[in-house]
Short mmCIF file of C-alpha atoms in Angstrom, two decimals:
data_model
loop_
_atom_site.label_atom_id
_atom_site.label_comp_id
_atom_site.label_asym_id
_atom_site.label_seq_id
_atom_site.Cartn_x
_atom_site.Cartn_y
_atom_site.Cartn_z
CA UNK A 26 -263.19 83.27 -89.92
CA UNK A 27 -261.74 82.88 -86.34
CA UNK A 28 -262.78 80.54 -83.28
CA UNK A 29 -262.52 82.12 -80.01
CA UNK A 30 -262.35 80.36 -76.93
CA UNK A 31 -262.76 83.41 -74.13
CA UNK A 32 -262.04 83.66 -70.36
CA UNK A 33 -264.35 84.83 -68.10
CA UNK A 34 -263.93 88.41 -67.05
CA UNK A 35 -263.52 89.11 -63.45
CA UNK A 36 -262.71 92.14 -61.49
CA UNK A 37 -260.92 93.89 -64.69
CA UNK A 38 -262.30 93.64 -67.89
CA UNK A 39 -260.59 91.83 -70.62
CA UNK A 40 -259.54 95.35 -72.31
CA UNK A 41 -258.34 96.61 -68.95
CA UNK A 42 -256.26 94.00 -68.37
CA UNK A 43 -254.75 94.68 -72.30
CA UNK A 44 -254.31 98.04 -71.70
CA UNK A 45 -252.56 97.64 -68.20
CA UNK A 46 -250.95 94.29 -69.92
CA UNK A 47 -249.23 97.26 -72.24
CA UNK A 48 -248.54 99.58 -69.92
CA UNK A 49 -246.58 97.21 -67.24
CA UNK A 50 -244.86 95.52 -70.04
CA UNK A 51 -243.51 98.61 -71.91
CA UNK A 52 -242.68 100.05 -68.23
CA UNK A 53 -240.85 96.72 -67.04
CA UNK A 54 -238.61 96.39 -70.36
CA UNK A 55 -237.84 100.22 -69.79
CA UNK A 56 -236.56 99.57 -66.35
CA UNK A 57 -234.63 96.74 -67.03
CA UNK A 58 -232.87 98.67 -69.85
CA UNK A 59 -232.64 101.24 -67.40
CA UNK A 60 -231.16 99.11 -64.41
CA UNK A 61 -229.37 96.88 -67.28
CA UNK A 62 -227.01 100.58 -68.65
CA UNK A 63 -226.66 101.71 -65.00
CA UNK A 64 -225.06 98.10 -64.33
CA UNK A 65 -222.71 98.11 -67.46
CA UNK A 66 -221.35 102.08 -66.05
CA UNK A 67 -221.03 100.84 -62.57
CA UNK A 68 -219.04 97.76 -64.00
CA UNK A 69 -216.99 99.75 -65.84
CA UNK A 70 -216.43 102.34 -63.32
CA UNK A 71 -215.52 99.74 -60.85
CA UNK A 72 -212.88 98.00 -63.32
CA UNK A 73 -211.11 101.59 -64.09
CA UNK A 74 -211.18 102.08 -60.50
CA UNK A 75 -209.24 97.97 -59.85
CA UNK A 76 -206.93 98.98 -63.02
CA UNK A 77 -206.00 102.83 -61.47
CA UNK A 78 -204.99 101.03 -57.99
CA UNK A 79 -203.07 98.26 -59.77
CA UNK A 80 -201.18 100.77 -61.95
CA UNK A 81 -199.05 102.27 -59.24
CA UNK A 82 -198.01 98.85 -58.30
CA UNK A 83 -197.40 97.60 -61.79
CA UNK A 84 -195.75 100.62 -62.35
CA UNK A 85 -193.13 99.45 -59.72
CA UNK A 86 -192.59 96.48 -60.91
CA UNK A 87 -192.06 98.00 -64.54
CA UNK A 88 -189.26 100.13 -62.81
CA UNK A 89 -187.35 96.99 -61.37
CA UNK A 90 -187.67 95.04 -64.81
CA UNK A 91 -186.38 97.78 -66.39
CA UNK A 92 -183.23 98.34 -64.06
CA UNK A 93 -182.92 95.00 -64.31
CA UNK A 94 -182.83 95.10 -68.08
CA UNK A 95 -180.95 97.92 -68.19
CA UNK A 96 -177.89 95.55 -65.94
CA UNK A 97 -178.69 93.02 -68.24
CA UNK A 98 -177.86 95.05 -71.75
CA UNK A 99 -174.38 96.02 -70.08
CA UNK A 100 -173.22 93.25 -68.69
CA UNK A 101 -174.78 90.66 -71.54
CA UNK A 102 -171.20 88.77 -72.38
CA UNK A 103 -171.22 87.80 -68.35
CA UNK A 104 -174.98 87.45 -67.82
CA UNK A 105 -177.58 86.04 -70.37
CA UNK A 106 -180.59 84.87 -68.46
CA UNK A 107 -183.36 86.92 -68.57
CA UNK A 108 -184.45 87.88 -65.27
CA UNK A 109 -187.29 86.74 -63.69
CA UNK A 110 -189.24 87.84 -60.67
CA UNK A 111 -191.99 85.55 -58.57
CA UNK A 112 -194.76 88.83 -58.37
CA UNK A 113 -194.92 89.05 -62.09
CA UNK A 114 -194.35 87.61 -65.55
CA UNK A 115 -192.91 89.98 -67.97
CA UNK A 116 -191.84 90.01 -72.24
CA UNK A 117 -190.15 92.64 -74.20
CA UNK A 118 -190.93 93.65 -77.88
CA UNK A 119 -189.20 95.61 -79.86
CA UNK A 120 -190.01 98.96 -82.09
CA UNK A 121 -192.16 96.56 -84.14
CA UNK A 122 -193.60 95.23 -81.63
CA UNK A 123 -192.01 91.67 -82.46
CA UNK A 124 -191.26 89.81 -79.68
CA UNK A 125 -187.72 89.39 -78.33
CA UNK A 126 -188.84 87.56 -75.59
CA UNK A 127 -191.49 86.51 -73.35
CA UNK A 128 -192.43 84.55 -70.49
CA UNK A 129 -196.65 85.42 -70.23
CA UNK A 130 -199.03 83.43 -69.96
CA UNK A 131 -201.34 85.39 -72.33
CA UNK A 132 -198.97 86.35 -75.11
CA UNK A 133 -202.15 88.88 -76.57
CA UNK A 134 -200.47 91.82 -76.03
CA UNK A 135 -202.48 94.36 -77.36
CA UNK A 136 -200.67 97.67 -78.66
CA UNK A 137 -202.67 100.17 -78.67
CA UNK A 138 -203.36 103.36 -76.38
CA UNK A 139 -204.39 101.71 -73.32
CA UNK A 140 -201.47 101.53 -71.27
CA UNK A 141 -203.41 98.82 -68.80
CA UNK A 142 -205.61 96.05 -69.46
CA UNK A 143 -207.47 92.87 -68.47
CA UNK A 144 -207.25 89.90 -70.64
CA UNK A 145 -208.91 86.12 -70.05
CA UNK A 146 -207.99 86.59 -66.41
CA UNK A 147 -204.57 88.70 -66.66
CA UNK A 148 -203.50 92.71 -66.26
CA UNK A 149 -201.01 93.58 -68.47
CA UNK A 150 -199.00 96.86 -68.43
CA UNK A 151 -197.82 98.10 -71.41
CA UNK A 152 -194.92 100.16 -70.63
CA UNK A 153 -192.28 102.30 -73.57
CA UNK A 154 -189.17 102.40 -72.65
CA UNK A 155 -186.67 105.44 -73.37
CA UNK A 156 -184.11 103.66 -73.91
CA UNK A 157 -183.72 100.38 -76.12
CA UNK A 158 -182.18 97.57 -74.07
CA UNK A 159 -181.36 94.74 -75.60
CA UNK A 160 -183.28 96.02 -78.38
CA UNK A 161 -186.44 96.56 -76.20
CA UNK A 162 -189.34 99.49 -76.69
CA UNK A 163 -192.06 97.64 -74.89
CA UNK A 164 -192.19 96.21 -71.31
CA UNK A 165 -195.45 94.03 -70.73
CA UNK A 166 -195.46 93.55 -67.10
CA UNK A 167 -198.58 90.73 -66.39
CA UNK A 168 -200.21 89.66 -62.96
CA UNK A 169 -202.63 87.50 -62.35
CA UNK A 170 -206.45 88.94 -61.37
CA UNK A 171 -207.85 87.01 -58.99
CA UNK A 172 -211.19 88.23 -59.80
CA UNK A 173 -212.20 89.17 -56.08
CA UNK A 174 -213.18 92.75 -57.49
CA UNK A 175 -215.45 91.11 -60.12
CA UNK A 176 -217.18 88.77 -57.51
CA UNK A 177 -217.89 91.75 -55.17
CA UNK A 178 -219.46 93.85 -58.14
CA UNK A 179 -221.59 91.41 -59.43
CA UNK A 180 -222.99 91.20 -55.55
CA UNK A 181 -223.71 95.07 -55.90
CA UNK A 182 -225.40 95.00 -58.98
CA UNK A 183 -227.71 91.82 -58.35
CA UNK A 184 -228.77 92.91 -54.76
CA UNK A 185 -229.19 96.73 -55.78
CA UNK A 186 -230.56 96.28 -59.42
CA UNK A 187 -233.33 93.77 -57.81
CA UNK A 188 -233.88 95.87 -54.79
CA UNK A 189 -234.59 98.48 -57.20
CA UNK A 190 -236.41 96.35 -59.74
CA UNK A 191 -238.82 95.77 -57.00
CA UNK A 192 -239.15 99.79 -56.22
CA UNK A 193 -239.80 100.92 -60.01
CA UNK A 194 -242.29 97.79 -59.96
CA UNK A 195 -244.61 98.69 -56.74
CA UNK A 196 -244.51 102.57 -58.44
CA UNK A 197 -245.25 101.28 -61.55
CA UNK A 198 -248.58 99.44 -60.36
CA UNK A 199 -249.40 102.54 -58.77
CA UNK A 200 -249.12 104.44 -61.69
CA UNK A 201 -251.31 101.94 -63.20
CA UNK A 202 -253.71 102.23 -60.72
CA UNK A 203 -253.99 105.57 -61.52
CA UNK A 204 -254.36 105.05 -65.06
CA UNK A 205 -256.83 102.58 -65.17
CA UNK A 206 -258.93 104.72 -62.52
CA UNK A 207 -261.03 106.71 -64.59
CA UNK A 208 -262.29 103.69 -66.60
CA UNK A 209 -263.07 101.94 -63.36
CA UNK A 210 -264.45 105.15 -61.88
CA UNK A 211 -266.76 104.90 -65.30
CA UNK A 212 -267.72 101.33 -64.83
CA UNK A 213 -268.32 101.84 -60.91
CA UNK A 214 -271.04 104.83 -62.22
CA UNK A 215 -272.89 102.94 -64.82
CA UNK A 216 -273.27 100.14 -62.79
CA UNK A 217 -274.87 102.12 -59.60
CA UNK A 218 -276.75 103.86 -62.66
CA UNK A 219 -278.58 100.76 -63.80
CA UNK A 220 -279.07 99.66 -60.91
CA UNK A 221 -280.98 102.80 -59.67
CA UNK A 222 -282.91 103.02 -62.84
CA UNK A 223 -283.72 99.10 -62.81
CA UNK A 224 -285.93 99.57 -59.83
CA UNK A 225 -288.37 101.95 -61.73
CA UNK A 226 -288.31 99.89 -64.83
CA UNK A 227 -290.11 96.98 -63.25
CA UNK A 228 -293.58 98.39 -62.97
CA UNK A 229 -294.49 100.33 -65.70
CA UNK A 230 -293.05 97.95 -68.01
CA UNK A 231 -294.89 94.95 -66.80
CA UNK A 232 -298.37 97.20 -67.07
CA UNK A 233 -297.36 97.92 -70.87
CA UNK A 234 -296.64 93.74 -71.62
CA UNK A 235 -300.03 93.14 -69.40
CA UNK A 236 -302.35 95.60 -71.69
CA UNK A 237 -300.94 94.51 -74.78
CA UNK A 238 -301.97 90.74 -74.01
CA UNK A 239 -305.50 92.11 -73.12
CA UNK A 240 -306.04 94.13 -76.48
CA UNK A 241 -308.51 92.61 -78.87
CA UNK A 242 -306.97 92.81 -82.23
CA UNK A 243 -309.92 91.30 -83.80
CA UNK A 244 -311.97 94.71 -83.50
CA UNK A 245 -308.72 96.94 -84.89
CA UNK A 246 -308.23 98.19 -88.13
CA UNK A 247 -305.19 97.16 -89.71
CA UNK A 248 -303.69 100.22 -88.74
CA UNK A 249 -303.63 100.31 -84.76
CA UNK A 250 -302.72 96.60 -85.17
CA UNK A 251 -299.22 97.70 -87.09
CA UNK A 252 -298.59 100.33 -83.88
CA UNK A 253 -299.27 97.85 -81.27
CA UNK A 254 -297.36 95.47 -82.87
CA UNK A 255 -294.77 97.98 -83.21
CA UNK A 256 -295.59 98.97 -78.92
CA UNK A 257 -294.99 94.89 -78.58
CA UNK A 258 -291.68 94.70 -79.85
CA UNK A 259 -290.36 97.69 -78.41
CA UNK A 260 -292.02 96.50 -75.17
CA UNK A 261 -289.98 92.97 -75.41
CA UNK A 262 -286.95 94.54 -76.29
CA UNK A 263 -286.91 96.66 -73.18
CA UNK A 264 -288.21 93.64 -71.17
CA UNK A 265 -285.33 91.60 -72.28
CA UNK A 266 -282.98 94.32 -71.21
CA UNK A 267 -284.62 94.50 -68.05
CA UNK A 268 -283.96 91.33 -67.39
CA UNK A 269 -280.63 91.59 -68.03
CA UNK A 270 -280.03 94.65 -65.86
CA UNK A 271 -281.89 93.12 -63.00
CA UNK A 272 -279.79 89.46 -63.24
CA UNK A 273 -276.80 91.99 -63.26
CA UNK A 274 -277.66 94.09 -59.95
CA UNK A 275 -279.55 91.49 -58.09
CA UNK A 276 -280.30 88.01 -59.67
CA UNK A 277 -276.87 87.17 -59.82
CA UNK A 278 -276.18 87.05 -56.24
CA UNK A 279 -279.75 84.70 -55.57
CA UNK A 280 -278.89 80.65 -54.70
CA UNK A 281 -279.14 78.09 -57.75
CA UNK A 282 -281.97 76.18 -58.12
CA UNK A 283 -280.60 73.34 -60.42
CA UNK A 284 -283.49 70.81 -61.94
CA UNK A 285 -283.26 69.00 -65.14
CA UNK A 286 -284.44 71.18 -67.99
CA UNK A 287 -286.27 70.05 -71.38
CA UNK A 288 -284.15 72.53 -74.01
CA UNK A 289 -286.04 71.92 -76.74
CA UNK A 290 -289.50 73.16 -75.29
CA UNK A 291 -287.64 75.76 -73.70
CA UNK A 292 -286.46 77.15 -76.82
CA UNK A 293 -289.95 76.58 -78.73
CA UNK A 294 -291.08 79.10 -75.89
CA UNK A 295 -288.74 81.87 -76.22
CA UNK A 296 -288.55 81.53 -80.25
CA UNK A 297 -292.23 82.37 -80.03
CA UNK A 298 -291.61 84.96 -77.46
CA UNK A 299 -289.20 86.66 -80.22
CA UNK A 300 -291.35 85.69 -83.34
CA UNK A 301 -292.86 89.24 -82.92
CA UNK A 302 -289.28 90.84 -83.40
CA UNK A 303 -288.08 88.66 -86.08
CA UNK A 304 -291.64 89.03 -88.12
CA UNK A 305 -290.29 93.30 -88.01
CA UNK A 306 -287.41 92.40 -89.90
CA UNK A 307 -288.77 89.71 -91.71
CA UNK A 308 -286.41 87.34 -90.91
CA UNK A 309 -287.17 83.78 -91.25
CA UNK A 310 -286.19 81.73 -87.88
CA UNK A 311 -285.29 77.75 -88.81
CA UNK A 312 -285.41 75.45 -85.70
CA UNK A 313 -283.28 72.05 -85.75
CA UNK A 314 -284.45 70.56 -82.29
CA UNK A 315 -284.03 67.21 -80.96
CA UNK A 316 -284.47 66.33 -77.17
CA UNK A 317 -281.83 67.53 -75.06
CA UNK A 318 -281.30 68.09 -71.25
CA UNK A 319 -279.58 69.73 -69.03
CA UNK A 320 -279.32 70.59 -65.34
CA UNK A 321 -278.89 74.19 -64.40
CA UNK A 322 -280.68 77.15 -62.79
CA UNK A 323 -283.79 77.94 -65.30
CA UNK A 324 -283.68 81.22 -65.09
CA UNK A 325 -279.85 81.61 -66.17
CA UNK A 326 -280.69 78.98 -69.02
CA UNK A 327 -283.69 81.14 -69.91
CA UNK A 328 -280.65 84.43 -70.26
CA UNK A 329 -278.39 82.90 -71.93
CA UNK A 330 -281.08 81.67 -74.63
CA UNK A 331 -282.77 84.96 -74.84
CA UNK A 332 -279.47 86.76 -75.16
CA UNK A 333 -278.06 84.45 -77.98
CA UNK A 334 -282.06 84.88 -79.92
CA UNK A 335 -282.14 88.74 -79.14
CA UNK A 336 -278.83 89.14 -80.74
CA UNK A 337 -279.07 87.07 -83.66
CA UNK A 338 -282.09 89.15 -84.70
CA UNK A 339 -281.06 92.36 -83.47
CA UNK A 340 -277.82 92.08 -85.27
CA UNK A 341 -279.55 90.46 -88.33
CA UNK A 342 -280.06 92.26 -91.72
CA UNK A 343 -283.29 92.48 -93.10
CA UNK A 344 -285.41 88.97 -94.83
CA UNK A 345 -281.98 87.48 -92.74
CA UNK A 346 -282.33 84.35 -91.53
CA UNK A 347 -282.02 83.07 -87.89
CA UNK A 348 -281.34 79.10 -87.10
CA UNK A 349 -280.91 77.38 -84.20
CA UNK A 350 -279.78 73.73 -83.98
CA UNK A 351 -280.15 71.09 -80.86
CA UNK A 352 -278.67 67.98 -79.93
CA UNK A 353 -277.22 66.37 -76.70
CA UNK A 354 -274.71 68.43 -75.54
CA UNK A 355 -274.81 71.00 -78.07
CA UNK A 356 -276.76 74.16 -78.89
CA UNK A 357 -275.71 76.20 -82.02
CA UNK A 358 -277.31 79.60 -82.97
CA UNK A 359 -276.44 81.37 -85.78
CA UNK A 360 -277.27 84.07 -87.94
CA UNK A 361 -277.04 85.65 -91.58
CA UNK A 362 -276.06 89.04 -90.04
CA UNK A 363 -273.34 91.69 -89.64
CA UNK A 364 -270.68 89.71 -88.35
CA UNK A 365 -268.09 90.89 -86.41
CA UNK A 366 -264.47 91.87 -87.20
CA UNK A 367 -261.91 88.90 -86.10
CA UNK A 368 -259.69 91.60 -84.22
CA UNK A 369 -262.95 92.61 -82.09
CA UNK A 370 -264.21 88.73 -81.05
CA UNK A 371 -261.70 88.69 -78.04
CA UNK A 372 -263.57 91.38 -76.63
CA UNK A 373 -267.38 90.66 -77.21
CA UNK A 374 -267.94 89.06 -73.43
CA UNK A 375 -266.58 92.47 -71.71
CA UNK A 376 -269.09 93.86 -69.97
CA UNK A 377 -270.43 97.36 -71.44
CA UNK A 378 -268.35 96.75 -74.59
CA UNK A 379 -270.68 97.59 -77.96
CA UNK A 380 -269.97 97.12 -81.66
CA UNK A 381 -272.72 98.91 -83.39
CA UNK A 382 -273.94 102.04 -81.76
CA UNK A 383 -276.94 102.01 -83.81
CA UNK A 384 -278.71 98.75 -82.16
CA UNK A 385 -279.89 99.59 -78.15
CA UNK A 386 -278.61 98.31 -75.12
CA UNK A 387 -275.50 98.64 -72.60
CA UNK A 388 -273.26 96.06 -73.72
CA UNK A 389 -274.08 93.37 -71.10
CA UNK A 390 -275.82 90.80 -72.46
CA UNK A 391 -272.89 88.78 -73.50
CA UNK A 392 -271.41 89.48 -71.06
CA UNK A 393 -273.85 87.82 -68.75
CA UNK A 394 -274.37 84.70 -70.82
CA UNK A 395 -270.22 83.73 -71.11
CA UNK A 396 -270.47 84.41 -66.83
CA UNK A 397 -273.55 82.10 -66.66
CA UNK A 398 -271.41 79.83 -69.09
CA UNK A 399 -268.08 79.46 -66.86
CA UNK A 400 -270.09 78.88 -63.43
CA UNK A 401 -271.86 75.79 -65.53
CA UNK A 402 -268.35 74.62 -67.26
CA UNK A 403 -270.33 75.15 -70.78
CA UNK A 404 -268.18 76.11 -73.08
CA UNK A 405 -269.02 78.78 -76.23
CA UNK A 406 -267.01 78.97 -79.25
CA UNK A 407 -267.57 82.13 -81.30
CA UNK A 408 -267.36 81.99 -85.55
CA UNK A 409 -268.09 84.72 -87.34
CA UNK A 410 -267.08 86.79 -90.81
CA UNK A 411 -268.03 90.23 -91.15
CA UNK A 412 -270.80 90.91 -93.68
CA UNK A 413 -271.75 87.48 -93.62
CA UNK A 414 -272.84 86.18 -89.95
CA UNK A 415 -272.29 84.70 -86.57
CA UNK A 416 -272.12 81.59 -84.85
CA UNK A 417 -272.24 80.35 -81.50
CA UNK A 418 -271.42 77.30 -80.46
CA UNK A 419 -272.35 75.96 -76.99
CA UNK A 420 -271.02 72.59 -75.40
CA UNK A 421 -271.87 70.89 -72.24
#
């Protein structure tokens, strides 16, 4: 069983906004990955690029040590301090690389193919020597790196990679647009549909409910009274439809007119407008009414009832059982019906959105009772198990 608290739709529906909720989220993560590897190749690029200029000089300096060295390992019984040099810190290792000796700051000397390297803020040059003085094979020459180059990239990458964050973005809610533009173009057509055909529906309709209130079944045999009663339910079904369509093309827009409502004979009236409907499916209809009021437009009370009965039967099984349950504050209707799937409940207040393709209708019942709902800050809690029934829940 699940409890669903649902937002009111507005200009997308709630399964347009999943589907473009998908879309712009699988699209974002793929252009920051994207923006996120072109970074990490520009950052490298840029640091072989600092490490190739620093090698000539580095290079240099490795050429003085060495000559210096190279004095050094002749003329060791005069001289036998190791020379030094204020541009650079240097160490020499031998064969093994064990360390002869060393003035670095970062004594990590790493001994492997790269021949120049940053480490924890140092370049080191790694540099084999042809000739072992003083026992030497390896010359680390080490400088300092100021970091300047690794300020100035940073600065490249943050003002580009959001510059072109922004870019992918505006293209990618275009190509969303574009996406979600046959749905809408769908939805924009079945709306100027109904309300076309809602116009013509008005007046034959009402002439069909009119006649059937005049007939005298006292003078039919049993048999025409079993096809008008069938004619009077499929007359009420279409007239609560109608209704619907005509709140949803017109009504809608009309000014409130608020008064304090009486619920309970309110609901006597339209449970007795649907007996005839419930009696075709035999389902038995329990009423649990106390006094109760509330103040709100009677005409959008009246759809939100009607929409909540029409349901309960028309998604009802057969000798089912519909109840409906009053107090102060709260309305409950519920059902012994079909249920609905947990994973679908989210959806059931999008306009046009339908469950069971064998029951009638366009799909916008509900959604016209949760926008009646939100504009009175009533609030409708959904329960229901699949096979077993539905309930609604209404607070105020």
């Amino acid at each position: 069983m699940l409890v669903s608290r649902n937002k009111a739709t507005n200009s997308l529906l709630r399964s347009e906004k999943k589907s473009l909720f998908r879309f712009l989220t699988l699209y974002v993560a793929m252009v920051i990955f994207m923006i996120t590897l072109l970074s990490l190749f520009y950052y490298q690029s840029q640091e072989k690029l600092m490490l190739s200029d620093q090698r000539a000089m580095l290079t240099k300096y490795a050429y003085i040590q060495t000559r210096r060295l190279k004095v050094l390992h002749h003329f060791f019984d005069e001289r036998t301090e190791y020379p030094r040099d204020p541009r650079f810190k240097s160490a020499i290792y031998d064969l093994e690389h064990m360390k002869i000796f060393s003035l670095l700051q970062d004594e990590n000397v790493r001994f492997d193919d790269e021949e120049i390297y940053i480490i924890n803020d140092h370049i080191h040059l790694v540099k084999m020597l042809d000739e072992f003085y003083l026992g030497t094979k390896y010359l680390i020459i080490e400088v300092e790196d100021s970091g300047e180059w690794r300020g100035e990239i940073w600065k490249n990458i943050v003002g580009f990679g959001f510059l072109a964050f922004i870019l992918f973005i505006l293209f990618g809610l275009y190509l969303a647009k574009l996406f979600l533009r046959p749905m809408r173009n769908s939805i924009v057509l079945l709306d100027r549909f109904i309300k076309d055909t809602t116009h013509e529906l008005n007046t034959p309709l009402s002439a069909i409910l009119a006649n059937i209130e005049m007939m005298d079944t006292d003078v039919m045999v049993e048999k025409n009274k079993t096809k008008l009663a069938r004619i009077n339910i499929a007359a009420k079904t279409v007239s609560v439809l109608y209704k619907d369509l005509t709140y949803l093309t017109l009504d809608q827009e009309k000014e409130n007119h608020d008064e304090e409502i009486e619920i309970k004979e309110l609901i006597y009236n339209r449970a007795e407008y649907f007996a005839v409907l419930a009696q075709s499916k035999h389902i038995e209809c329990n009423l649990d009414l106390e006094e109760a009021g509330i103040t709100m437009d009677r005409r959008k009370l009246t759809r939100v009832i009607d929409n909540l009965i029409s349901n309960a039967i028309k998604y009802n099984k057969r000798n089912g059982t519909v109840g409906i349950q009053l107090r102060e504050g709260l309305l409950v209707i519920w059902d012994t019906g079909i249920g609905i799937n947990e994973d679908k409940i989210p959806f059931m207040f999008d306009r046009y959105m339908r469950f069971n393709n064998s029951e009638g209708g366009f799909g916008v019942g509900l959604s016209i009772v949760k926008k009646i709902l939100d504009e009175y800050h009533i609030s409708i809690e959904v329960e229901s198990t699949e096979g077993e029934g539905t309930r609604m829940v209404l607070r105020w």
